[in-house]
GROMACS .gro file of C-alpha atoms in nm:
model
  206
    1MET     CA    1   0.007   0.003   0.008
    2THR     CA    2   0.168   0.346  -0.111
    3PHE     CA    3   0.190   0.602   0.145
    4ALA     CA    4  -0.065   0.879   0.118
    5LEU     CA    5   0.044   1.208   0.269
    6THR     CA    6  -0.256   1.323   0.506
    7GLY     CA    7  -0.216   1.568   0.789
    8PRO     CA    8  -0.414   1.469   1.105
    9LEU     CA    9  -0.533   1.711   1.373
   10LEU     CA   10  -0.269   1.794   1.600
   11GLU     CA   11  -0.316   1.995   1.950
   12GLY     CA   12  -0.126   2.136   2.206
   13SER     CA   13  -0.158   2.380   2.485
   14LEU     CA   14  -0.106   2.690   2.286
   15VAL     CA   15  -0.207   2.590   1.913
   16ARG     CA   16  -0.425   2.347   1.741
   17LEU     CA   17  -0.318   2.245   1.397
   18GLU     CA   18  -0.624   2.205   1.191
   19PRO     CA   19  -0.649   2.071   0.844
   20LEU     CA   20  -0.660   2.388   0.627
   21ASP     CA   21  -1.034   2.471   0.536
   22HIS     CA   22  -1.221   2.741   0.369
   23ARG     CA   23  -1.384   2.781   0.729
   24HIS     CA   24  -1.059   2.933   0.822
   25ALA     CA   25  -1.048   3.179   0.534
   26ALA     CA   26  -1.193   3.490   0.742
   27ASP     CA   27  -0.958   3.438   1.027
   28LEU     CA   28  -0.665   3.401   0.811
   29ALA     CA   29  -0.738   3.717   0.621
   30ALA     CA   30  -0.771   3.924   0.916
   31ALA     CA   31  -0.456   3.764   1.043
   32ALA     CA   32  -0.269   3.807   0.707
   33GLU     CA   33  -0.322   4.203   0.721
   34GLU     CA   34  -0.218   4.262   1.103
   35ASN     CA   35   0.114   4.408   1.013
   36ARG     CA   36   0.244   4.300   0.688
   37SER     CA   37   0.586   4.441   0.766
   38SER     CA   38   0.685   4.168   1.000
   39TYR     CA   39   0.696   3.907   0.740
   40GLY     CA   40   1.004   4.015   0.554
   41PHE     CA   41   1.085   3.761   0.279
   42THR     CA   42   0.788   3.514   0.388
   43TRP     CA   43   0.520   3.533   0.162
   44VAL     CA   44   0.197   3.570   0.321
   45PRO     CA   45  -0.137   3.602   0.078
   46PRO     CA   46  -0.305   3.924   0.100
   47ALA     CA   47  -0.684   3.927   0.268
   48ALA     CA   48  -0.831   3.934  -0.093
   49GLU     CA   49  -0.609   3.637  -0.190
   50VAL     CA   50  -0.660   3.397   0.093
   51GLY     CA   51  -0.936   3.188  -0.079
   52ASP     CA   52  -0.717   3.137  -0.355
   53PHE     CA   53  -0.428   3.030  -0.145
   54ILE     CA   54  -0.654   2.776   0.032
   55ASP     CA   55  -0.771   2.655  -0.305
   56ALA     CA   56  -0.375   2.614  -0.419
   57GLN     CA   57  -0.288   2.433  -0.116
   58HIS     CA   58  -0.577   2.180  -0.168
   59ALA     CA   59  -0.461   2.131  -0.519
   60ARG     CA   60  -0.126   2.033  -0.396
   61ALA     CA   61  -0.250   1.817  -0.122
   62ALA     CA   62  -0.476   1.636  -0.396
   63ALA     CA   63  -0.152   1.593  -0.591
   64GLY     CA   64   0.009   1.405  -0.270
   65LEU     CA   65   0.254   1.703  -0.241
   66LEU     CA   66   0.145   1.887   0.088
   67ALA     CA   67  -0.069   1.844   0.390
   68PRO     CA   68  -0.164   2.199   0.490
   69TYR     CA   69  -0.271   2.317   0.815
   70ALA     CA   70  -0.452   2.626   0.987
   71GLN     CA   71  -0.265   2.733   1.285
   72VAL     CA   72  -0.550   2.804   1.532
   73ASP     CA   73  -0.467   2.997   1.876
   74ARG     CA   74  -0.627   2.799   2.123
   75ALA     CA   75  -0.695   3.099   2.374
   76SER     CA   76  -0.903   3.282   2.110
   77GLY     CA   77  -1.010   2.983   1.890
   78ARG     CA   78  -0.898   3.200   1.575
   79ALA     CA   79  -0.682   3.097   1.299
   80VAL     CA   80  -0.378   3.302   1.321
   81GLY     CA   81  -0.156   3.139   1.048
   82ALA     CA   82  -0.077   2.837   0.825
   83THR     CA   83   0.202   2.570   0.789
   84ALA     CA   84   0.225   2.236   0.616
   85TYR     CA   85   0.402   1.929   0.549
   86TRP     CA   86   0.520   1.899   0.201
   87GLU     CA   87   0.772   1.740  -0.045
   88PRO     CA   88   0.721   1.391   0.094
   89ARG     CA   89   1.026   1.148   0.001
   90LEU     CA   90   0.966   0.783   0.043
   91TRP     CA   91   1.157   0.473   0.055
   92PRO     CA   92   1.213   0.286  -0.281
   93ASP     CA   93   0.899   0.036  -0.163
   94GLY     CA   94   0.677   0.343  -0.173
   95ASP     CA   95   0.494   0.219   0.137
   96ARG     CA   96   0.705   0.431   0.413
   97LEU     CA   97   0.796   0.795   0.443
   98CYS     CA   98   1.151   0.861   0.435
   99ALA     CA   99   1.156   1.244   0.494
  100ILE     CA  100   0.927   1.517   0.483
  101GLU     CA  101   0.968   1.899   0.474
  102VAL     CA  102   0.791   2.147   0.741
  103GLY     CA  103   0.722   2.471   0.542
  104TYR     CA  104   0.451   2.715   0.408
  105THR     CA  105   0.457   2.873   0.760
  106TRP     CA  106   0.344   3.204   0.852
  107LEU     CA  107   0.173   3.383   1.141
  108ALA     CA  108   0.005   3.692   1.222
  109ALA     CA  109   0.199   3.974   1.386
  110SER     CA  110   0.015   3.948   1.718
  111ALA     CA  111   0.120   3.564   1.718
  112GLN     CA  112   0.500   3.589   1.648
  113GLY     CA  113   0.708   3.527   1.961
  114THR     CA  114   0.415   3.390   2.162
  115GLY     CA  115   0.525   3.033   2.165
  116LEU     CA  116   0.263   2.925   1.891
  117ASN     CA  117   0.535   2.873   1.648
  118THR     CA  118   0.752   2.651   1.884
  119GLU     CA  119   0.476   2.435   1.981
  120ALA     CA  120   0.356   2.406   1.609
  121LYS     CA  121   0.694   2.284   1.534
  122TYR     CA  122   0.703   2.045   1.815
  123LEU     CA  123   0.391   1.911   1.724
  124LEU     CA  124   0.477   1.845   1.335
  125PHE     CA  125   0.817   1.742   1.428
  126ARG     CA  126   0.678   1.458   1.671
  127HIS     CA  127   0.417   1.327   1.454
  128ALA     CA  128   0.683   1.286   1.154
  129PHE     CA  129   0.925   1.126   1.380
  130GLU     CA  130   0.721   0.916   1.595
  131THR     CA  131   0.419   0.816   1.394
  132TRP     CA  132   0.545   0.815   1.058
  133ASP     CA  133   0.915   0.723   1.164
  134VAL     CA  134   1.103   0.939   0.918
  135ALA     CA  135   1.470   0.956   0.906
  136ARG     CA  136   1.469   1.319   0.867
  137VAL     CA  137   1.260   1.637   0.870
  138ASP     CA  138   1.363   1.939   0.648
  139LEU     CA  139   1.328   2.309   0.678
  140LYS     CA  140   1.443   2.589   0.449
  141THR     CA  141   1.403   2.973   0.399
  142ASP     CA  142   1.507   3.250   0.179
  143ALA     CA  143   1.879   3.275   0.270
  144ARG     CA  144   1.836   3.651   0.340
  145ASN     CA  145   1.567   3.582   0.598
  146ALA     CA  146   1.770   3.649   0.930
  147ARG     CA  147   1.475   3.616   1.119
  148SER     CA  148   1.337   3.292   0.977
  149ARG     CA  149   1.679   3.162   0.990
  150ALA     CA  150   1.703   3.228   1.371
  151ALA     CA  151   1.376   3.076   1.459
  152ILE     CA  152   1.470   2.763   1.273
  153GLU     CA  153   1.791   2.727   1.433
  154LYS     CA  154   1.610   2.775   1.776
  155THR     CA  155   1.409   2.466   1.714
  156GLY     CA  156   1.734   2.248   1.721
  157ALA     CA  157   1.744   2.214   1.343
  158HIS     CA  158   2.105   2.168   1.201
  159PHE     CA  159   2.213   2.419   0.938
  160GLU     CA  160   2.320   2.228   0.624
  161GLY     CA  161   2.429   2.521   0.399
  162VAL     CA  162   2.311   2.744   0.127
  163LEU     CA  163   2.158   2.613  -0.217
  164ARG     CA  164   2.226   2.894  -0.487
  165SER     CA  165   1.937   2.983  -0.702
  166TRP     CA  166   1.733   2.700  -0.560
  167SER     CA  167   1.368   2.789  -0.605
  168PRO     CA  168   1.154   3.068  -0.725
  169SER     CA  169   1.130   3.380  -0.481
  170TRP     CA  170   0.842   3.469  -0.324
  171VAL     CA  171   0.925   3.825  -0.244
  172PRO     CA  172   0.707   4.089  -0.405
  173GLY     CA  173   0.886   4.233  -0.696
  174GLU     CA  174   1.110   3.946  -0.753
  175GLU     CA  175   0.854   3.740  -0.977
  176GLY     CA  176   1.041   3.517  -1.217
  177ARG     CA  177   1.379   3.540  -1.005
  178LEU     CA  178   1.517   3.257  -0.794
  179ARG     CA  179   1.630   3.283  -0.439
  180ASP     CA  180   1.907   3.100  -0.253
  181SER     CA  181   1.767   2.876   0.011
  182ALA     CA  182   1.916   2.838   0.363
  183MET     CA  183   1.870   2.458   0.430
  184PHE     CA  184   1.821   2.298   0.791
  185SER     CA  185   1.731   1.944   0.912
  186ILE     CA  186   1.662   1.723   1.225
  187THR     CA  187   1.740   1.369   1.184
  188ALA     CA  188   1.580   1.068   1.368
  189GLU     CA  189   1.893   1.019   1.572
  190GLU     CA  190   1.876   1.405   1.683
  191TRP     CA  191   1.526   1.411   1.763
  192PRO     CA  192   1.534   1.256   2.133
  193ASP     CA  193   1.742   1.556   2.221
  194ARG     CA  194   1.572   1.818   2.030
  195ARG     CA  195   1.255   1.708   2.167
  196VAL     CA  196   1.377   1.771   2.489
  197GLY     CA  197   1.513   2.096   2.399
  198LEU     CA  198   1.161   2.194   2.264
  199GLU     CA  199   0.974   2.078   2.556
  200ARG     CA  200   1.212   2.297   2.780
  201ARG     CA  201   1.152   2.598   2.584
  202LEU     CA  202   0.789   2.533   2.580
  203ALA     CA  203   0.778   2.532   2.963
  204LEU     CA  204   0.954   2.840   2.958
  205ARG     CA  205   0.750   2.987   2.682
  206VAL     CA  206   1.068   3.124   2.483
   0.00000   0.00000   0.00000
């Protein structure tokens, strides 16, 4: 039986990761417009394009490329951002997942620095390593995005280097150009130690 990428509901104390749906659209539209200067090199759909963004994520999901989530703030019950599993890589037998990337992540300005991102990463990593039994989890970001790189490094992910002209730039005004991508990973062997570190950060809310 071939592995099929589907993202289950994942719930923590701060954030609930719900499979992305159009019922999240109004919340996400409001979240996206809070303070767009906080996104830097991260592409976030304008409020008017959130419906199209959800449709595009569903199309990627239907192709088996992605499992999209809304990040729901448990305190308010509102969707305050998005994230996803994507680019699954299978073992040669096609039945088991070898590696997965965590990406397409953004949060409203008011949700940044609150611990939601840390807990969301923790939930996604834990499911990938402990349920899917992956060998590694990948993360990448625009090499110029110092804020995103710092946040990824705080999860304990290992910086592997920069791949030049790796993928299309998401920065407005750079359509048709390629960006350099900073690559990070956590391996299965590293996960127990990284799990402890993330749990410590969550306990301290840092």
